[in-house]
PDB file of C-alpha atoms in Angstrom:
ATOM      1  CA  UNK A   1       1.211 -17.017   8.603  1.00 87.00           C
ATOM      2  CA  UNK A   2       1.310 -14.007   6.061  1.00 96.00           C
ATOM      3  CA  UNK A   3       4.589 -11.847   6.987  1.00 98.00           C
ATOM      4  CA  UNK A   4       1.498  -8.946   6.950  1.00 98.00           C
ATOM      5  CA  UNK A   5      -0.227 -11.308   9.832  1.00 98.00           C
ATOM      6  CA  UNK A   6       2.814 -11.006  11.452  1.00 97.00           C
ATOM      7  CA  UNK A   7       3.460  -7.928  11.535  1.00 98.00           C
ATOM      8  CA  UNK A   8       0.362  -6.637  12.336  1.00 98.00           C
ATOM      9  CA  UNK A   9       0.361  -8.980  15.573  1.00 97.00           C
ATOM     10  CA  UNK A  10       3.651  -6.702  16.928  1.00 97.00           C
ATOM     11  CA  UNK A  11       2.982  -4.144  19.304  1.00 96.00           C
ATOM     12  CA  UNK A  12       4.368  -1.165  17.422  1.00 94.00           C
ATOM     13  CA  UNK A  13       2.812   1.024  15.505  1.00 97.00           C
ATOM     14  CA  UNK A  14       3.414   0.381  11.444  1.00 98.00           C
ATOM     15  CA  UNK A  15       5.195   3.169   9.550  1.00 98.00           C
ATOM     16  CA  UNK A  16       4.231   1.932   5.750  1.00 98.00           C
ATOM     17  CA  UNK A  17       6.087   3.724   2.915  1.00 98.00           C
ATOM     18  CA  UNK A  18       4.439   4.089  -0.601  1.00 97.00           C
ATOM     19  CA  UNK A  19       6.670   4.502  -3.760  1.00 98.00           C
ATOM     20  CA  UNK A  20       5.928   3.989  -7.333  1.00 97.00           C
ATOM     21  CA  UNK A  21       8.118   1.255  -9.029  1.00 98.00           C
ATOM     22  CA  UNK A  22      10.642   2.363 -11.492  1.00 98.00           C
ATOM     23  CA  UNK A  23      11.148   6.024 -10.177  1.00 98.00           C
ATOM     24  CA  UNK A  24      13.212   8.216 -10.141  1.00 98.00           C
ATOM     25  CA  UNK A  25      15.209   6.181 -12.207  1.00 98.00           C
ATOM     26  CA  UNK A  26      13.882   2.557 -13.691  1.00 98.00           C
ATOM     27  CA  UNK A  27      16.425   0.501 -12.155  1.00 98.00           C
ATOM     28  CA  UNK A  28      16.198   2.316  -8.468  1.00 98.00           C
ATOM     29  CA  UNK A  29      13.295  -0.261  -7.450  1.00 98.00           C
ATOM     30  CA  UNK A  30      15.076  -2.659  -5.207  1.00 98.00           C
ATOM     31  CA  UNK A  31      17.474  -0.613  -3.639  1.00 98.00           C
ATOM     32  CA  UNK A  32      14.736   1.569  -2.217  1.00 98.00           C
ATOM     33  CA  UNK A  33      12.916  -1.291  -1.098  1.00 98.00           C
ATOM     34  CA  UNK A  34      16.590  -2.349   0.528  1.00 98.00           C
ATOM     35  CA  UNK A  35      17.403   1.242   2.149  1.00 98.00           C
ATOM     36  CA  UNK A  36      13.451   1.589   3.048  1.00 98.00           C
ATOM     37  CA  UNK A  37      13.663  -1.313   5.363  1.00 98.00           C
ATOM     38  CA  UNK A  38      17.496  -0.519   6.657  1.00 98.00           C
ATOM     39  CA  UNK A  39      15.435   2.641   7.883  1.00 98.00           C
ATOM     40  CA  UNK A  40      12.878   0.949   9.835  1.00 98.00           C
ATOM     41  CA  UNK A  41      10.131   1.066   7.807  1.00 98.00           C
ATOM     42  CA  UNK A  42       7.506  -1.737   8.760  1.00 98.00           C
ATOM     43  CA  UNK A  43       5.785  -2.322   5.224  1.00 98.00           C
ATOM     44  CA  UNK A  44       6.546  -1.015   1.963  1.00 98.00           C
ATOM     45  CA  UNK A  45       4.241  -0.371  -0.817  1.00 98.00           C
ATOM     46  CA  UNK A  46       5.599  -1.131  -4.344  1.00 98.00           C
ATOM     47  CA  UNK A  47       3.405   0.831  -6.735  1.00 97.00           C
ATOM     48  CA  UNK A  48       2.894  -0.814 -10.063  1.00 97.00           C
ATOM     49  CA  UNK A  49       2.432   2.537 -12.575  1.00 94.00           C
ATOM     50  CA  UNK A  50      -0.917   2.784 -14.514  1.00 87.00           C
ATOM     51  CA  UNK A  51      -1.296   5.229 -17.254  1.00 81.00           C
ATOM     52  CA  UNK A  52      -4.853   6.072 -15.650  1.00 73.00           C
ATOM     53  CA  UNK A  53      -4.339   6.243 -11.724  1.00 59.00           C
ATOM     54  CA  UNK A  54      -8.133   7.157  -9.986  1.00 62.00           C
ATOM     55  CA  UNK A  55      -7.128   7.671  -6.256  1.00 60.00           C
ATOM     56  CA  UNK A  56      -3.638   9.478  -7.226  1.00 70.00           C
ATOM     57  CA  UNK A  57      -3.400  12.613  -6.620  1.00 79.00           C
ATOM     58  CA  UNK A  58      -0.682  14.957  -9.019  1.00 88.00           C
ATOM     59  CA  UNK A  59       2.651  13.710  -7.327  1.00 90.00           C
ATOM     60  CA  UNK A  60       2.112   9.989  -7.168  1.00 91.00           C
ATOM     61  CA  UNK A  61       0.106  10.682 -11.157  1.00 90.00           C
ATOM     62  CA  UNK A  62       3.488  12.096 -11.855  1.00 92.00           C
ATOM     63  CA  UNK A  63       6.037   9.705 -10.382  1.00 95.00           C
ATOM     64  CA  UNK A  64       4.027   6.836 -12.218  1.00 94.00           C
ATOM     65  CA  UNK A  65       4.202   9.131 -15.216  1.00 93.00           C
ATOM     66  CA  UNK A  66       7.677   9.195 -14.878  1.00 96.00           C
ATOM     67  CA  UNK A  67       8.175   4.980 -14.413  1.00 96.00           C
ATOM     68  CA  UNK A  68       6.091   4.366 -17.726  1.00 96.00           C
ATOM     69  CA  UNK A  69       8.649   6.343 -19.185  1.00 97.00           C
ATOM     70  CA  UNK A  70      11.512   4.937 -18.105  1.00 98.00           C
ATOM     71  CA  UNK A  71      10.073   1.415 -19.195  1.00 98.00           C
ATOM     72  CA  UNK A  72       8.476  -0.025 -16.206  1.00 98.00           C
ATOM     73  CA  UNK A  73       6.121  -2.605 -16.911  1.00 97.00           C
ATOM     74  CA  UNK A  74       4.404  -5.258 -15.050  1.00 98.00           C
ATOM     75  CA  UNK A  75       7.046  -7.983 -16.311  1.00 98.00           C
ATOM     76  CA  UNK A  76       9.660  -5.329 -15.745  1.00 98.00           C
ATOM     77  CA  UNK A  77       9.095  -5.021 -12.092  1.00 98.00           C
ATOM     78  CA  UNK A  78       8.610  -9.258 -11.716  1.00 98.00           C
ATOM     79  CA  UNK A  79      12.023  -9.478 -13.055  1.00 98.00           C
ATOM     80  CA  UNK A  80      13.292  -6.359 -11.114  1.00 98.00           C
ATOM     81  CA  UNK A  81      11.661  -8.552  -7.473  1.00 98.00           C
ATOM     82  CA  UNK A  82      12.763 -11.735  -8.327  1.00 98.00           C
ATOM     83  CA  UNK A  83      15.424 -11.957  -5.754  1.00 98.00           C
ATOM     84  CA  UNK A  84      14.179  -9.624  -3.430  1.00 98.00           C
ATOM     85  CA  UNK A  85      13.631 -12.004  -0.338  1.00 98.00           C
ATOM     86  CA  UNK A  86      17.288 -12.693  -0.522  1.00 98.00           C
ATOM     87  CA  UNK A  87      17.758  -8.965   1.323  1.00 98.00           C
ATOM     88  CA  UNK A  88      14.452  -7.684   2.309  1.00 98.00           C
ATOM     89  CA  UNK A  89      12.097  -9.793   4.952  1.00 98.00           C
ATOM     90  CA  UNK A  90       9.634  -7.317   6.272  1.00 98.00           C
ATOM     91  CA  UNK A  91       5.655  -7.305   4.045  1.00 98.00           C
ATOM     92  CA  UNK A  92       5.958  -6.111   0.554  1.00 98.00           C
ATOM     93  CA  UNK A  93       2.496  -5.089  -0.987  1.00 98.00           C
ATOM     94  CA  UNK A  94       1.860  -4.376  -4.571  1.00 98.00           C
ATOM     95  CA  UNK A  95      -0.537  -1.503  -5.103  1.00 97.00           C
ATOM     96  CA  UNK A  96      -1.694  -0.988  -8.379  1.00 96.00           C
ATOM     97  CA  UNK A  97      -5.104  -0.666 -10.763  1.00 94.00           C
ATOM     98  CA  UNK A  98      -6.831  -3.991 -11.881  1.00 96.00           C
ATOM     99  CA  UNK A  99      -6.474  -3.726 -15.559  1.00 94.00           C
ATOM    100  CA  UNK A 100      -2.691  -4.607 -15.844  1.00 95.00           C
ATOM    101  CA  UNK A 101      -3.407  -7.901 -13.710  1.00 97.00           C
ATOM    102  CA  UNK A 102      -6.380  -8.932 -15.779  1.00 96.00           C
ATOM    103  CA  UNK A 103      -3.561  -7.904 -19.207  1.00 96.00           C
ATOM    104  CA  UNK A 104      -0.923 -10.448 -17.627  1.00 98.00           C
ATOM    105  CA  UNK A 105      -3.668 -12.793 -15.828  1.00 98.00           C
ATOM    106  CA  UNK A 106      -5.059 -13.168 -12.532  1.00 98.00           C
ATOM    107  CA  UNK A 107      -3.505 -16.361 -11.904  1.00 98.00           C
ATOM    108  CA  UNK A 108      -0.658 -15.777 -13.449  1.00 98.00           C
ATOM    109  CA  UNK A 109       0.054 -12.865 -11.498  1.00 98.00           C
ATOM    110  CA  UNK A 110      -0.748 -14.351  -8.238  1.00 98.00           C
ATOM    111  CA  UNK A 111       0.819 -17.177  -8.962  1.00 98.00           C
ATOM    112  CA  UNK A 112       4.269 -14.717  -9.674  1.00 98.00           C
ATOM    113  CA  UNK A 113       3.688 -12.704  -6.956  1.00 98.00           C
ATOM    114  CA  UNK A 114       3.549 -16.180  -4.766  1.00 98.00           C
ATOM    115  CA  UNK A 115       7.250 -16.853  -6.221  1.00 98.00           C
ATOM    116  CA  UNK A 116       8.993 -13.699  -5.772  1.00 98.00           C
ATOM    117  CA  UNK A 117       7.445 -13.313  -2.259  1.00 98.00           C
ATOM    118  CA  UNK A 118       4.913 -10.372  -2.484  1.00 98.00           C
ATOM    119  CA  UNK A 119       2.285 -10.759   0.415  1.00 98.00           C
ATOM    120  CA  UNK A 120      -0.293  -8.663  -0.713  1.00 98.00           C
ATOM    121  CA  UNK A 121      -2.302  -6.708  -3.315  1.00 98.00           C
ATOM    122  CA  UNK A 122      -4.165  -3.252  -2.842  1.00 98.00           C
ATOM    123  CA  UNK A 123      -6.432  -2.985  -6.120  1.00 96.00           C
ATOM    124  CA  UNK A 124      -8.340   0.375  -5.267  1.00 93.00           C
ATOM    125  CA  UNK A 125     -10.758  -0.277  -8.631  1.00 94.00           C
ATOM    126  CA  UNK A 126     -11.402  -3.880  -7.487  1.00 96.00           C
ATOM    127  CA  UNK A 127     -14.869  -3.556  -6.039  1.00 96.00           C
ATOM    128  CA  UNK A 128     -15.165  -5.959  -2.951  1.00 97.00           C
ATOM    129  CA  UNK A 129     -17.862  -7.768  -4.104  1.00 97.00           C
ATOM    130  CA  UNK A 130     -16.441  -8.744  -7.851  1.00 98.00           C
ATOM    131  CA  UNK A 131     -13.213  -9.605  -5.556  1.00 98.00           C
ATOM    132  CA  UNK A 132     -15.255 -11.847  -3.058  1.00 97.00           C
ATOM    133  CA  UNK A 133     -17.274 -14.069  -5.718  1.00 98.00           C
ATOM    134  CA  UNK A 134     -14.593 -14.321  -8.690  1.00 98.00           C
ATOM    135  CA  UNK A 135     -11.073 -13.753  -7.200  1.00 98.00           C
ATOM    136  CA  UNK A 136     -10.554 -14.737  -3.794  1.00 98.00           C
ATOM    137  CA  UNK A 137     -10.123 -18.008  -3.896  1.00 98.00           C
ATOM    138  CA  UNK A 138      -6.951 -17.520  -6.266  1.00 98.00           C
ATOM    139  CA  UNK A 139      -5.561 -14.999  -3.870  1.00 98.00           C
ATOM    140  CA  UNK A 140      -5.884 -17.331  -1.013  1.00 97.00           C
ATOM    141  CA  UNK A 141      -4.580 -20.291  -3.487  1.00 98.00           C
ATOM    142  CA  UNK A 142      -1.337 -18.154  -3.522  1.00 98.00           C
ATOM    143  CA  UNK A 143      -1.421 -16.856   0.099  1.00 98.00           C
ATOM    144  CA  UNK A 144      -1.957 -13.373  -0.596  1.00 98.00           C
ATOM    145  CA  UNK A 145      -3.657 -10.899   1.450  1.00 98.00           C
ATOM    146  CA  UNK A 146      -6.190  -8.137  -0.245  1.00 98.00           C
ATOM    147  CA  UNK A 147      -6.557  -4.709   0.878  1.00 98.00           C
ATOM    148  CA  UNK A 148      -9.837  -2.746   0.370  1.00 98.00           C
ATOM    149  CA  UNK A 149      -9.785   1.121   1.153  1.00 97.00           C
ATOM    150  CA  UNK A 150     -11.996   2.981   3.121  1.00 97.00           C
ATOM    151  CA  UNK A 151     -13.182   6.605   2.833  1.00 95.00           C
ATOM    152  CA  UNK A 152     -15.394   8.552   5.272  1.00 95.00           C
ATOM    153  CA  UNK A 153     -18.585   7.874   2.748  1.00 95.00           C
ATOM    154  CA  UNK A 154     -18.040   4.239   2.727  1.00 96.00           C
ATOM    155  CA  UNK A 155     -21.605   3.138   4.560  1.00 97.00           C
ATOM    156  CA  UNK A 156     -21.166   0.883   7.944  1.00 97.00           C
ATOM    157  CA  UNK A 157     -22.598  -2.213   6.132  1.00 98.00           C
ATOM    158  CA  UNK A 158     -19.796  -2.378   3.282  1.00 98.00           C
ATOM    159  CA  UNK A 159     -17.112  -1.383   6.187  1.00 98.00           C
ATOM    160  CA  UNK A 160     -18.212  -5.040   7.962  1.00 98.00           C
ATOM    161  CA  UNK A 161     -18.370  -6.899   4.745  1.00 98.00           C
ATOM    162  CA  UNK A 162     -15.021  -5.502   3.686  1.00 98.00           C
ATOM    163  CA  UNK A 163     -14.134  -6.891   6.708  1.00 98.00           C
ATOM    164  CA  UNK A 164     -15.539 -10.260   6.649  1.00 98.00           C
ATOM    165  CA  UNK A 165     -13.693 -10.826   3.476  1.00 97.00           C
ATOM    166  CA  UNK A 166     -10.370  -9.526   4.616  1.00 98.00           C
ATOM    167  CA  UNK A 167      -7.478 -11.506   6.706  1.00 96.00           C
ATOM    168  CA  UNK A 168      -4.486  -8.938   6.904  1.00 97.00           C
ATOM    169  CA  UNK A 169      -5.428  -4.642   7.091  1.00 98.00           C
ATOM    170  CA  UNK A 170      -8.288  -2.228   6.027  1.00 98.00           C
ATOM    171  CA  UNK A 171      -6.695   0.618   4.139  1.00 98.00           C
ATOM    172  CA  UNK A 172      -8.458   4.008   5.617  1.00 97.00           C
ATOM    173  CA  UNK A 173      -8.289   6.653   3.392  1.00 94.00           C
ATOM    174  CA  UNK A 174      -7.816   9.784   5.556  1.00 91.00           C
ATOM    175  CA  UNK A 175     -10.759  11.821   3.415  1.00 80.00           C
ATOM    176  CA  UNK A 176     -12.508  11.698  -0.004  1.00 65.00           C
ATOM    177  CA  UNK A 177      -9.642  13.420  -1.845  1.00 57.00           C
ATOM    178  CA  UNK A 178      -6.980  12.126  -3.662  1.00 49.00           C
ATOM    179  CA  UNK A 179      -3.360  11.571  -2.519  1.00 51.00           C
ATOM    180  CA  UNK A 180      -1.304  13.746  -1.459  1.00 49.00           C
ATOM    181  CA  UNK A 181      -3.755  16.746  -1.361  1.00 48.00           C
ATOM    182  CA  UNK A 182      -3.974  16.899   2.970  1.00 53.00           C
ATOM    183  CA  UNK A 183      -2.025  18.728   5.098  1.00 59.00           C
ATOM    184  CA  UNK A 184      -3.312  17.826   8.832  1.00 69.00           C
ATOM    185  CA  UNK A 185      -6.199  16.044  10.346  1.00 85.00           C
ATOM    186  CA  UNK A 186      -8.948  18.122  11.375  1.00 86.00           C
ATOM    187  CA  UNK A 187     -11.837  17.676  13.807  1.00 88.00           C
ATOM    188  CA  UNK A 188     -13.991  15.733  11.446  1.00 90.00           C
ATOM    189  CA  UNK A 189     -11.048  13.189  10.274  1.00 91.00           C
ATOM    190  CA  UNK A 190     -10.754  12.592  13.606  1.00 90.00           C
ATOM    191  CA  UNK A 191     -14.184  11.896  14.380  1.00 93.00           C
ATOM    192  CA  UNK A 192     -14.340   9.292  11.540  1.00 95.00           C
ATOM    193  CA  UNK A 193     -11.149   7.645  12.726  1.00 94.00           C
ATOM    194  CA  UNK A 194     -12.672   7.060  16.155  1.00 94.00           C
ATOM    195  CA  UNK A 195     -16.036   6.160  14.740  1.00 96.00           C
ATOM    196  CA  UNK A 196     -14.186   3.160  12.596  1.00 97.00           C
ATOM    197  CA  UNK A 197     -12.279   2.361  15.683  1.00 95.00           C
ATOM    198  CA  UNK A 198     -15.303   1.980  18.128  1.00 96.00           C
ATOM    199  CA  UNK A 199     -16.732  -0.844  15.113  1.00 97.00           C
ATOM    200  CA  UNK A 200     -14.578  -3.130  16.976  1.00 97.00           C
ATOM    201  CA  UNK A 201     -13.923  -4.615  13.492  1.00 98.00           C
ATOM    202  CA  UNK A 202     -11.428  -8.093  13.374  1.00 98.00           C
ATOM    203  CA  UNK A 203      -9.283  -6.585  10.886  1.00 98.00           C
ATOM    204  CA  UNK A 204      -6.760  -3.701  12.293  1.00 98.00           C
ATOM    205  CA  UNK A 205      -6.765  -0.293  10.163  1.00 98.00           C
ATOM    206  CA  UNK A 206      -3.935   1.530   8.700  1.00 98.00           C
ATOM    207  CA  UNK A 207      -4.575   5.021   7.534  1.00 97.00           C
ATOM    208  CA  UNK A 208      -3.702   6.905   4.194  1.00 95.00           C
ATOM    209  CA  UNK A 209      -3.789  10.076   2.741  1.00 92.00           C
ATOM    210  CA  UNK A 210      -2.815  12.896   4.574  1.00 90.00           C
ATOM    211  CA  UNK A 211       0.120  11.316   6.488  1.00 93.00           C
ATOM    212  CA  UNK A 212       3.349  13.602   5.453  1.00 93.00           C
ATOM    213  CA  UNK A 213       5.183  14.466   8.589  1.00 94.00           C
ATOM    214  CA  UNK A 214       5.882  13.372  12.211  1.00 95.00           C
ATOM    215  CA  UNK A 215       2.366  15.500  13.296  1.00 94.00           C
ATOM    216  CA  UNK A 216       0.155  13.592  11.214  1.00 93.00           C
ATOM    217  CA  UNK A 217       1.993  10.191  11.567  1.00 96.00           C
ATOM    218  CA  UNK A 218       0.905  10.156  15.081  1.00 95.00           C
ATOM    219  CA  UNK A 219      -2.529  11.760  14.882  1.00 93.00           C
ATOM    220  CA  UNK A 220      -3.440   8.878  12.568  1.00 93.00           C
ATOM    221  CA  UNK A 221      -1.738   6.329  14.554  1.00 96.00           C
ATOM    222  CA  UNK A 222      -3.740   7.431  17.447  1.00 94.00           C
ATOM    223  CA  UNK A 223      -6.623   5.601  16.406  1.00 93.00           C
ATOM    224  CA  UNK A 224      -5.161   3.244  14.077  1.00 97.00           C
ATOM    225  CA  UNK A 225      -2.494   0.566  13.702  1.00 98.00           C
ATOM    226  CA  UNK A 226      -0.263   2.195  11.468  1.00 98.00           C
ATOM    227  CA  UNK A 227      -0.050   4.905   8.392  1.00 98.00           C
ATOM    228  CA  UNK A 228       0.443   5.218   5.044  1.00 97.00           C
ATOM    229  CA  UNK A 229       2.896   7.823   3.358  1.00 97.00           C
ATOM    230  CA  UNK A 230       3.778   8.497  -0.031  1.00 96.00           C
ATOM    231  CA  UNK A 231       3.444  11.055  -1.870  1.00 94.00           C
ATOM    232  CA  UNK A 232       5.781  12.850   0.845  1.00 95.00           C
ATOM    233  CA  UNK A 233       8.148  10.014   0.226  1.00 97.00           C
ATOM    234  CA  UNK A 234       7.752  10.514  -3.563  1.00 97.00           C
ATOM    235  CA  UNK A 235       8.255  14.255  -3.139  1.00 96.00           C
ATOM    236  CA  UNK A 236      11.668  13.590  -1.254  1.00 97.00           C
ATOM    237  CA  UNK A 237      13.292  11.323  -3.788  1.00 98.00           C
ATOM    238  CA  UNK A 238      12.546  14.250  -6.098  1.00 97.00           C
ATOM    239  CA  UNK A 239      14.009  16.757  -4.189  1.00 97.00           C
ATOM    240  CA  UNK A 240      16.697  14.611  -2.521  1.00 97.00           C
ATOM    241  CA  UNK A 241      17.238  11.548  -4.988  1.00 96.00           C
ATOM    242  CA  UNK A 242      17.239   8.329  -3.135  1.00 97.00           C
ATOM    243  CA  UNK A 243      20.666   8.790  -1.038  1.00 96.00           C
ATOM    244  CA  UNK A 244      18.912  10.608   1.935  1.00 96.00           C
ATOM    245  CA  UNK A 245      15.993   7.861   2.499  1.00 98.00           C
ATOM    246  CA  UNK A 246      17.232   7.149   5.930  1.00 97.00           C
ATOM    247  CA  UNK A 247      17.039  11.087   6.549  1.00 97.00           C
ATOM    248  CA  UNK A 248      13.147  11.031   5.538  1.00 98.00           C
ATOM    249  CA  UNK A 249      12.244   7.611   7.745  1.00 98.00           C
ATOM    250  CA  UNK A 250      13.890   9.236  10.595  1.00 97.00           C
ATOM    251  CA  UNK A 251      11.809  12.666  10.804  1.00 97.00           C
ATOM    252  CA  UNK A 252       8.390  10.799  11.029  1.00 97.00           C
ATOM    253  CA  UNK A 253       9.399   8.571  13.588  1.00 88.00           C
TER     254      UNK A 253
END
């Protein structure tokens, strides 16, 4: 079983971190990851930087920014993992924009992520149905789990097909904004929470966007498995640098 799978089968509620790879500094990638978990984070989201981020909002645009700068690159960040399951055992999901997989290869990227022990991708510009006819089979060839997002304008028809062709999480974007641009749920986030939950769909949902505190960490968890944070994460190793990551884990839960 996918360590995702697993995971998601504990009774806890899953605190997922987002950070992008290669920030602040280039080489700071795994000992995040290392500190992240030593925290008691559940999940950790490795962002792979793309010079033209759609669902980024201006922290997480400029912390990828940032990366490219310093020189992180796909094969950058496969060398940077390729030990990584020597310290680290909880999920580790790449999240990143389609056209620097198709630049390296589909298969070839699967096939890498396979080896260093990345359980799952979260493509946001992969539309479902491209993913379902051309590129699932490879995914499931190299045991990885894909994770579609959700917004509150996604129609009820494409929710259930999303989740017929998912096995691990749906990835429930808080609102139609970008990252990083909430502060607090109101009354019609929450109503579109609980109208996802009442579905009844097989795949549990984690929830993104919005989720910077303590407050909002267990509003969203509430009415879903687990949350999503990062550009409050991304904020603190700006402010803080990436000694005080235990400091940050500890406020929100």
């Amino acid at each position: 079983m996918n360590r995702i799978q697993q995971k998601l089968q504990e009774t806890k509620t899953i605190l997922s971190i987002y950070f992008s790879a290669g920030y602040p500094n280039l080489n700071d990638t795994v000992q995040i990851i290392q500190d992240l978990e030593k925290s008691g984070v559940d999940m950790i989201e490795i962002g792979l930087p793309f010079s033209d981020p759609l669902a980024d909002g201006p922290t997480i645009q400029a912390s990828s920014t940032q990366a490219l700068h310093n020189g992180m690159t796909t094969q950058v960040l496969f060398d940077q993992l390729k030990d990584i399951r020597k310290t680290v055992s909880i999920p580790l999901v790449i999240m990143g924009y389609f056209n620097p997989m198709l630049q390296y290869g589909i298969e070839n990227f699967c096939k890498k992520c396979a080896e260093i022990g990345i359980d799952g991708l979260i493509i946001p510009d992969l539309p479902v149905d491209v993913y379902a006819e051309e590129f699932k089979a490879t995914f499931e060839k190299y045991g990885l789990l894909n994770v579609f997002l959700i917004t509150p304008q996604t129609s009820e028809e494409r929710i259930r097909f999303i989740d017929s062709v998912s096995d691990g999480f749906i990835y429930m974007v808080s609102s139609a904004s970008v990252t990083g641009s909430q502060s607090g749920f109101g009354s019609t986030q929450e109503t579109y929470f609980k109208r996802i939950a009442d579905m009844n769909l097989k795949n549990p949902q984690v929830i993104g966007f919005g989720i910077n505190n303590k407050e909002t960490f267990n509003q969203a968890t509430q009415f879903a498995k687990g949350a999503i944070i990062g550009s409050a994460f991304i904020t603190h190793l700006t402010e803080k640098g990436t000694g005080k990551i235990e400091e940050f884990v500890k406020a929100i839960r």
